[in-house]
Tab-separated table of C-alpha atoms in Angstrom:
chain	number	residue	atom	x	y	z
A	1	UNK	CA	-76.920	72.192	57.210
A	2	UNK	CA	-78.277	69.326	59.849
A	3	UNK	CA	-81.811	69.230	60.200
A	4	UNK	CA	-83.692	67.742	62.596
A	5	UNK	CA	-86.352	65.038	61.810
A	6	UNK	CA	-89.708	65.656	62.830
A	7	UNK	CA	-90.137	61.926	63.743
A	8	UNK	CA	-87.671	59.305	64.407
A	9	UNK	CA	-88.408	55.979	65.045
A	10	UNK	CA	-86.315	52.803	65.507
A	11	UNK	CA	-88.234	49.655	64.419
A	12	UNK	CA	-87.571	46.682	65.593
A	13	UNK	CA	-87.704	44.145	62.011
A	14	UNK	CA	-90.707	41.893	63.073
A	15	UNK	CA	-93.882	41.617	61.389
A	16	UNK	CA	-95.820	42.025	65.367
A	17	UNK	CA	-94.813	45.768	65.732
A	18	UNK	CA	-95.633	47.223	62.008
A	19	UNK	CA	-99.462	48.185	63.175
A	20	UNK	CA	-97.991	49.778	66.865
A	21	UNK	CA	-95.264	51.968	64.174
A	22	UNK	CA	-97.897	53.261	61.777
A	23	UNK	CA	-100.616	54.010	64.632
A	24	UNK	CA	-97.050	56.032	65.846
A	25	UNK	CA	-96.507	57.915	62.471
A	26	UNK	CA	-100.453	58.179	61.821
A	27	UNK	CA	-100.235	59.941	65.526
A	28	UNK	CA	-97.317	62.437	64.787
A	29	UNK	CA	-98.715	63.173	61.075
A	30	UNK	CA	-102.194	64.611	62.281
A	31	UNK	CA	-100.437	66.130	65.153
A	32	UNK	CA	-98.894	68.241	62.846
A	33	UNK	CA	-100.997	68.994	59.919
A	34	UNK	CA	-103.660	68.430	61.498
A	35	UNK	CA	-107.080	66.194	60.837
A	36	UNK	CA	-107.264	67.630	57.810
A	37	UNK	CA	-104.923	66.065	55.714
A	38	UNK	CA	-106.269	63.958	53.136
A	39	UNK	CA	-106.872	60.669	53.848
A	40	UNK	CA	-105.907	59.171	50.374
A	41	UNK	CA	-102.482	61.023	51.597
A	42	UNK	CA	-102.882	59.325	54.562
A	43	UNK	CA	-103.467	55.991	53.214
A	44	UNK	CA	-100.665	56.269	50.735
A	45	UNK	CA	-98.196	56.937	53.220
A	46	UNK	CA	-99.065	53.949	55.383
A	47	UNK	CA	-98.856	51.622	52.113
A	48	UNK	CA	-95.018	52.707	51.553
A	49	UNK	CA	-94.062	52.098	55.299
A	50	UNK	CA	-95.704	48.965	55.292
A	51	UNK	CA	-93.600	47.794	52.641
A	52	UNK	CA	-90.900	49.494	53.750
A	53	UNK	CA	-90.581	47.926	57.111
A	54	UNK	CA	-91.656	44.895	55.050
A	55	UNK	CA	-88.913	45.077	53.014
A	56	UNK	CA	-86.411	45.766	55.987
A	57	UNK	CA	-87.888	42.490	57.966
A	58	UNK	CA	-88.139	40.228	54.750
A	59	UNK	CA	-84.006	41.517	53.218
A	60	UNK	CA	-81.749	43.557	55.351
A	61	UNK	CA	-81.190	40.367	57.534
A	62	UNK	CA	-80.577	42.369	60.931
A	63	UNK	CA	-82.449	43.174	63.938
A	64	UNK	CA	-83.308	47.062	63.108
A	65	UNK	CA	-83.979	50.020	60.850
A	66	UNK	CA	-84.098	53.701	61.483
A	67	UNK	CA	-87.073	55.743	60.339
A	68	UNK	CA	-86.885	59.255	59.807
A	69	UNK	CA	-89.846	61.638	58.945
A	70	UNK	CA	-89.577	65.417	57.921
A	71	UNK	CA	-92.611	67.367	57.702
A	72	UNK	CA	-92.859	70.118	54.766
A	73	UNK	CA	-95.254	71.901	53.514
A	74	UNK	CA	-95.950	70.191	50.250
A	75	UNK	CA	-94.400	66.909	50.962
A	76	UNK	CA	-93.238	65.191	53.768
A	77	UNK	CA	-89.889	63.214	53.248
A	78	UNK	CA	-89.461	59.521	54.387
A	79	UNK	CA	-85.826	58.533	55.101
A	80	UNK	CA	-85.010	54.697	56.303
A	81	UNK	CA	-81.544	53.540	56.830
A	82	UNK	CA	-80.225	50.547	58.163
A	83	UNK	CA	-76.412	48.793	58.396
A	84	UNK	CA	-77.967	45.310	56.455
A	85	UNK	CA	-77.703	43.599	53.772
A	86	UNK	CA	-77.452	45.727	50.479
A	87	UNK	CA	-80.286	46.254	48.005
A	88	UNK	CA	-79.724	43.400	45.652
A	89	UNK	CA	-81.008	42.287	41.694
A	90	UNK	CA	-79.209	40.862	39.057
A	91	UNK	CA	-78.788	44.227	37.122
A	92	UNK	CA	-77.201	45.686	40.234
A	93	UNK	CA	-75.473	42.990	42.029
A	94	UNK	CA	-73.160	44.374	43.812
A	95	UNK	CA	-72.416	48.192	45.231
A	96	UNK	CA	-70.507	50.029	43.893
A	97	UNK	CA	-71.957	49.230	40.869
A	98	UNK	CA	-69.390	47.843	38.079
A	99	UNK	CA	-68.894	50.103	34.957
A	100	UNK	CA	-70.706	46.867	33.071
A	101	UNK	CA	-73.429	47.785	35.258
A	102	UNK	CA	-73.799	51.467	34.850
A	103	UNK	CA	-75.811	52.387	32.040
A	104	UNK	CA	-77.697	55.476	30.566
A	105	UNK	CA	-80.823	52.610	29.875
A	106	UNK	CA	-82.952	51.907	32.772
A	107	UNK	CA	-82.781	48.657	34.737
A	108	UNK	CA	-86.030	46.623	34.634
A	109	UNK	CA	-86.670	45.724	38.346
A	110	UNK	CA	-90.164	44.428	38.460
A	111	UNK	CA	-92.583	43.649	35.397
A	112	UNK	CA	-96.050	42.675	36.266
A	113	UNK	CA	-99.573	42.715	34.050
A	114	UNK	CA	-100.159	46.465	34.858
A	115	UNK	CA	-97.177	47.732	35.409
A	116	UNK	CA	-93.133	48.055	35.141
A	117	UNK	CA	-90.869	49.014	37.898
A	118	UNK	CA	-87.510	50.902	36.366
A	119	UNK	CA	-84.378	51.972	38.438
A	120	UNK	CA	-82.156	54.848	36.667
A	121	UNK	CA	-78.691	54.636	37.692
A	122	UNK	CA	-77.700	57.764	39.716
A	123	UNK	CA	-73.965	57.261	40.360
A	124	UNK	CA	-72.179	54.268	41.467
A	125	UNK	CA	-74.235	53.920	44.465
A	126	UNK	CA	-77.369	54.933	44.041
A	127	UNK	CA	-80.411	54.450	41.895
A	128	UNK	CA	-84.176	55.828	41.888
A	129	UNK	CA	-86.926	53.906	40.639
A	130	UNK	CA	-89.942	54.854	38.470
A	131	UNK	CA	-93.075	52.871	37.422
A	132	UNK	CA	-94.587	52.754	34.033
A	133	UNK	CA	-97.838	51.554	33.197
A	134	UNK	CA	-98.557	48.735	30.358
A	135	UNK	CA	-101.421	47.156	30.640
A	136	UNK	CA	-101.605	43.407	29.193
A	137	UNK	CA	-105.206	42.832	27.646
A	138	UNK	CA	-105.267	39.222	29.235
A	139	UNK	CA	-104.612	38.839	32.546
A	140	UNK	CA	-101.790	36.655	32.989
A	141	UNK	CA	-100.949	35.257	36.533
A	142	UNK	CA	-97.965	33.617	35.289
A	143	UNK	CA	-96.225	37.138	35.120
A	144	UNK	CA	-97.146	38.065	38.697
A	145	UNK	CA	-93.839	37.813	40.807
A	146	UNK	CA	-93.213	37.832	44.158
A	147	UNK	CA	-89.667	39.923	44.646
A	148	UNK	CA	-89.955	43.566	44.420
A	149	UNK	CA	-93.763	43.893	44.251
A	150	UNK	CA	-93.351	45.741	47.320
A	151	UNK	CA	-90.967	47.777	45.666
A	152	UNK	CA	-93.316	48.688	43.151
A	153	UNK	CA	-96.179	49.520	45.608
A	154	UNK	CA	-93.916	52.334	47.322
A	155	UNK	CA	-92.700	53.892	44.038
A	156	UNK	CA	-96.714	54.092	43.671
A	157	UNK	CA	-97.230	56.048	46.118
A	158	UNK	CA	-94.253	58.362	46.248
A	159	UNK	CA	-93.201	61.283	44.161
A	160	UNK	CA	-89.962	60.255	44.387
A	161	UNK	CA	-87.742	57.202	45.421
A	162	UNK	CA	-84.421	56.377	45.982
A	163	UNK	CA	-81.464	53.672	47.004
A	164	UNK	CA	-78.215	54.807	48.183
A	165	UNK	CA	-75.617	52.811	49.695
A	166	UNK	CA	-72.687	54.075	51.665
A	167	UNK	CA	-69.960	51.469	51.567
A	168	UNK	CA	-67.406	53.525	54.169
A	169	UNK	CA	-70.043	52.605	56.156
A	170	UNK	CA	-72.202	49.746	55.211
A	171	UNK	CA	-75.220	52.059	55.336
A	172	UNK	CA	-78.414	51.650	52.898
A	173	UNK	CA	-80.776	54.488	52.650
A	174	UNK	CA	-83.987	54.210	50.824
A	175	UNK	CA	-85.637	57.940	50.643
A	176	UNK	CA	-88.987	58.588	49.573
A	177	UNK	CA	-90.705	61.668	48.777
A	178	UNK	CA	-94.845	61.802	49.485
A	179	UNK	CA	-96.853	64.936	48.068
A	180	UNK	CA	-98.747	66.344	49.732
A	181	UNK	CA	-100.715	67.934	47.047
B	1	UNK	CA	-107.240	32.938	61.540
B	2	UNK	CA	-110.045	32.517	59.433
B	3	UNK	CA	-113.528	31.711	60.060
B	4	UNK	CA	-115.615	29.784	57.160
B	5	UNK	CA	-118.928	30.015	56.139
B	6	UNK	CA	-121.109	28.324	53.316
B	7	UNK	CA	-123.681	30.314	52.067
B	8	UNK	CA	-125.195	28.495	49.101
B	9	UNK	CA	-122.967	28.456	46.406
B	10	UNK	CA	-119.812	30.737	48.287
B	11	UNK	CA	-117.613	30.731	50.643
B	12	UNK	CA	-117.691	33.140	52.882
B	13	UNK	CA	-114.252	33.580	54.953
B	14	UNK	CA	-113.258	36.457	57.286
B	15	UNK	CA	-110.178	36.948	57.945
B	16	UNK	CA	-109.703	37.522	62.530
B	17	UNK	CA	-106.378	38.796	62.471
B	18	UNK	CA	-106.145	42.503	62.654
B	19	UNK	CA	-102.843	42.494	59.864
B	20	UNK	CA	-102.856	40.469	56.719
B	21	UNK	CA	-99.108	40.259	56.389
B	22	UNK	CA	-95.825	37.942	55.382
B	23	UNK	CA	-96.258	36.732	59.447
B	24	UNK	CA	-99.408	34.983	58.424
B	25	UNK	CA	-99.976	34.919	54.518
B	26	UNK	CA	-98.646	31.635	53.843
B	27	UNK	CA	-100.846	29.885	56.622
B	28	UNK	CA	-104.146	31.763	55.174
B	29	UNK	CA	-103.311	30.429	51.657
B	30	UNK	CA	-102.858	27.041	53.215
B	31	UNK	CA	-106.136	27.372	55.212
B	32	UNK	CA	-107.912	28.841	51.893
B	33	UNK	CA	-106.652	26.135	49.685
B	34	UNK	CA	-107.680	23.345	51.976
B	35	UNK	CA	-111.627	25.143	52.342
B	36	UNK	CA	-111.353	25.114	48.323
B	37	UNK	CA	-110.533	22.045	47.881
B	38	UNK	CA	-113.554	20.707	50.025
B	39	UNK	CA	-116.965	22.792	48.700
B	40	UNK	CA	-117.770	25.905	46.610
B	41	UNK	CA	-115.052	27.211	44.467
B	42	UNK	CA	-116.454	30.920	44.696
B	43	UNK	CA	-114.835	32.848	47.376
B	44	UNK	CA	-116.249	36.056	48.921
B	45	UNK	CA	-112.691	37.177	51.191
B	46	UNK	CA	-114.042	39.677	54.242
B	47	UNK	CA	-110.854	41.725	55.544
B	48	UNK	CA	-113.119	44.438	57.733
B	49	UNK	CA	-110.926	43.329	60.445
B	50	UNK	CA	-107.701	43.728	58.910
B	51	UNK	CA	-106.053	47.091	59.034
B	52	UNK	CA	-103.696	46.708	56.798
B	53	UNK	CA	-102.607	44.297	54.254
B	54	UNK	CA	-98.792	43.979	52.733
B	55	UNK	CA	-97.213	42.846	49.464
B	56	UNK	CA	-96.744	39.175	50.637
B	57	UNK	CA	-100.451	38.805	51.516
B	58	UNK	CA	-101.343	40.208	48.284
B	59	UNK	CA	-98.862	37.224	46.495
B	60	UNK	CA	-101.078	35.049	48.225
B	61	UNK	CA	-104.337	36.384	47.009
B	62	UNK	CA	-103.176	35.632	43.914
B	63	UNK	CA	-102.217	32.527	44.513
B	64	UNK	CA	-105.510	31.674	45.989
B	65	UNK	CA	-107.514	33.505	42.684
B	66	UNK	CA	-105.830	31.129	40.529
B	67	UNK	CA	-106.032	27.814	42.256
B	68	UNK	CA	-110.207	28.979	42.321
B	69	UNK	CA	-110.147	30.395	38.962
B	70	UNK	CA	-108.356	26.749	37.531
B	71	UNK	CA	-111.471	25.094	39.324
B	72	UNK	CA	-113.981	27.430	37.512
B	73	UNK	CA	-114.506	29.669	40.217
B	74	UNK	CA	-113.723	33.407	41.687
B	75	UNK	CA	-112.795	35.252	44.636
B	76	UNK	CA	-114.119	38.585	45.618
B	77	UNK	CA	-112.652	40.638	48.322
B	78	UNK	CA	-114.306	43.420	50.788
């Protein structure tokens, strides 16, 4: 059954109009729950649209990105779609993925000095990503990469986190679940 | 972007812009590099203008913590 987003937004990929879209969602969120949602809540939900929208200026190599918001009670769901270029990594480098790419082990997106960024493949076209702490005693900036950091920051934050792609229709969805609680 | 102070043995640099993002990350680490290279090797970084600060920008702290940190000094960030 359809259902309506709470908030919809069309963003515009450019670094300038990321603070205008979150004073936008910040608006719409207390709006509806009110000024008493947490701010940590708050905070974490502005982290994984910034790198969102970061992620949409910085890859999908087109002009714009849709933004869709539903409001529950225990979580609020974060949908953003766009007709770009495809999520891409050497363990998934091309959608579909290839049976030589589908595997019941996880892919290792993002490894850092705190922390590992995993994708489980879903299906053929779609993975969701988890992070698991390991903490290296010495602090080694050699291991600090660039790609997918922001990747890692919104798995962080979200209770859940997923990449689909549609190829009938070029489409790439990344959905992300926030608690609430 | 950024506005320098020396304040005996630190550095103290605000950031001006409102967003510490990949639009202007790479010129703040050039600007940083370039005020490390010429006194103090301690950095105190003041973002209380900065509402928000991305992945990129984060790199580049990084960056900048271990260009000071190979010159036997630190950064510190509020």
């Amino acid at each position: 059954m359809y259902k309506a987003a709470n908030f919809s937004y069309r963003f515009l990929n450019d670094a300038d109009n990321i603070l205008e879209f979150l004073n936008e969602v910040t608006r719409a969120v207390l709006s509806h729950y009110g000024e008493a949602i947490p701010k940590l809540i708050l905070s974490s939900l502005k982290h994984l649209l910034v790198e969102s929208m970061t992620n949409s200026i910085k890859h999908s190599g087109i002009m714009n990105c849709n933004v869709s918001m539903y409001f529950e009670n225990k979580y609020i769901e974060i949908i953003k779609e766009d007709d770009g270029k495809p999520f891409t990594h050497h363990l998934c480098p091309q959608w579909p993925l290839s049976d030589d790419h589908i595997t019941d082990h996880p892919l290792l997106i993002y490894k850092g000095n705190m922390d590992k960024l995993l994708a489980k493949v879903e299906s053929p076209c779609k993975i969701s990503f988890y992070a698991e702490t390991e903490i290296d005693t010495e602090l080694d900036f050699e291991k600090y990469q660039l790609r997918n950091f922001g990747l890692l920051i919104i798995t962080k934050c979200s209770k859940s986190f997923t990449y689909e792609y549609f190829p009938e229709k070029n489409i790439n969805r990344f959905s992300m679940i926030l608690s609430l609680e | 972007m950024i506005e320098v102070q020396y304040i005996n043995d630190y550095t103290l640099i605000t950031i001006s812009d409102s967003q510490a993002n990949l639009q202007n990350a790479e010129m703040f680490r050039i600007e940083v590099l370039k005020v490390l290279d010429t006194r103090n090797k301690n950095l105190i970084i003041d973002f209380s203008n900065v509402a928000y600060v991305d992945s990129t920008f984060l790199s580049v702290l990084v960056a900048i913590l271990k260009a000071a940190m190979k010159e036997g000094g630190d950064v510190a960030i509020f």
